[in-house]
Tab-separated table of C-alpha atoms in Angstrom:
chain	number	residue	atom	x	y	z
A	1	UNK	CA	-48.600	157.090	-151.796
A	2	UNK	CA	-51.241	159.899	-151.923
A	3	UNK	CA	-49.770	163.341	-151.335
A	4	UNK	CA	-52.137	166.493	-150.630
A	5	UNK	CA	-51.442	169.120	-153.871
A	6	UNK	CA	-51.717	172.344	-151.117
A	7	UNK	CA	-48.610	170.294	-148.986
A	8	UNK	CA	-46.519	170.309	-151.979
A	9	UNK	CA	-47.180	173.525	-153.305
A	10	UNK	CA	-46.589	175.154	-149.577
A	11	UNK	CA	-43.635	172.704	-149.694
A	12	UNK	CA	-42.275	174.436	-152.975
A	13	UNK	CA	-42.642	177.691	-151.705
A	14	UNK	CA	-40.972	176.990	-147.873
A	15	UNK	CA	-37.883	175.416	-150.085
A	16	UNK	CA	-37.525	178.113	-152.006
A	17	UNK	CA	-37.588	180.509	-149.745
A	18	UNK	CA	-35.434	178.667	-147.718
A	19	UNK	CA	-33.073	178.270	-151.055
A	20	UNK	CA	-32.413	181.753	-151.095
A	21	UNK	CA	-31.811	182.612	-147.668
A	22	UNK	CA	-29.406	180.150	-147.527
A	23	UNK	CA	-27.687	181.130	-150.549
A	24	UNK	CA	-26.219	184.400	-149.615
A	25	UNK	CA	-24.220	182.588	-147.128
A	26	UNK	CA	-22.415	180.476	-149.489
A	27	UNK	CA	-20.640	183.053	-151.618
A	28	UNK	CA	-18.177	185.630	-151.226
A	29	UNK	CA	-19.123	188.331	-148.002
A	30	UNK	CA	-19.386	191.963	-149.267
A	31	UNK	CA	-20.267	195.000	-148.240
A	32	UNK	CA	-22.623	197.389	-149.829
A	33	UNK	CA	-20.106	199.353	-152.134
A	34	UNK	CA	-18.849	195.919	-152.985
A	35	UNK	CA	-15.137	195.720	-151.620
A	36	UNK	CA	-15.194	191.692	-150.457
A	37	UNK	CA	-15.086	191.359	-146.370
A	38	UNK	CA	-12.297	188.650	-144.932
A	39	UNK	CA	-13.745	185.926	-143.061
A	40	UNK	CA	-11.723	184.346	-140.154
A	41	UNK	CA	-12.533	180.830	-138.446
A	42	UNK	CA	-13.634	181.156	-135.138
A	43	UNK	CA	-10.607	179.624	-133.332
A	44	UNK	CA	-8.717	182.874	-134.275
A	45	UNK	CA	-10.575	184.650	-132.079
A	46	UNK	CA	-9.560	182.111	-129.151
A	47	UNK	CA	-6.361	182.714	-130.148
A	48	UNK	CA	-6.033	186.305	-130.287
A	49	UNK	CA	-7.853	185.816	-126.724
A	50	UNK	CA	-5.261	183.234	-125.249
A	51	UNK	CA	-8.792	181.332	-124.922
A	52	UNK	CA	-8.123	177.144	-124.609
A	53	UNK	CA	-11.206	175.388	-124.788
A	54	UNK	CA	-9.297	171.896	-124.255
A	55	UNK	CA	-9.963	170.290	-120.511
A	56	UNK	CA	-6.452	169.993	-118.113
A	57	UNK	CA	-5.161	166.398	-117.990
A	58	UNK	CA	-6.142	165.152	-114.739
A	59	UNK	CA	-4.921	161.240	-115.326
A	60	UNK	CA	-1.761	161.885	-113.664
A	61	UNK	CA	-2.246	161.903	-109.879
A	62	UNK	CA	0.314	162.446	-107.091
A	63	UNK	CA	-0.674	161.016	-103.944
């Protein structure tokens, strides 16, 4: 295999960069003072909404 030294060096620096962008997403949420921020899961929301993403049962059919 023959690999191009500029592709991996540009490839070093695009993971990196990618490495820490990605890593403030994996930790705790704060704000800027530094009191921690509760995440909830999205299906709260559709919850607190009355929101029912599940399709009707249409198998039973009267005729």
């Amino acid at each position: 295999m023959i690999t191009d030294p500029e592709h991996v060096a540009a490839a070093a620096v695009l993971r990196s960069a990618y490495q820490k962008a990605t890593s403030r997403d994996r930790g705790p949420r704060a704000h800027a003072d530094g009191h921690l921020v509760q995440m909830r899961a999205l299906p709260d929301y559709d919850d607190l909404f009355g929101i029912d993403f599940h399709a009707p049962d249409h198998s039973t059919r009267t005729s």
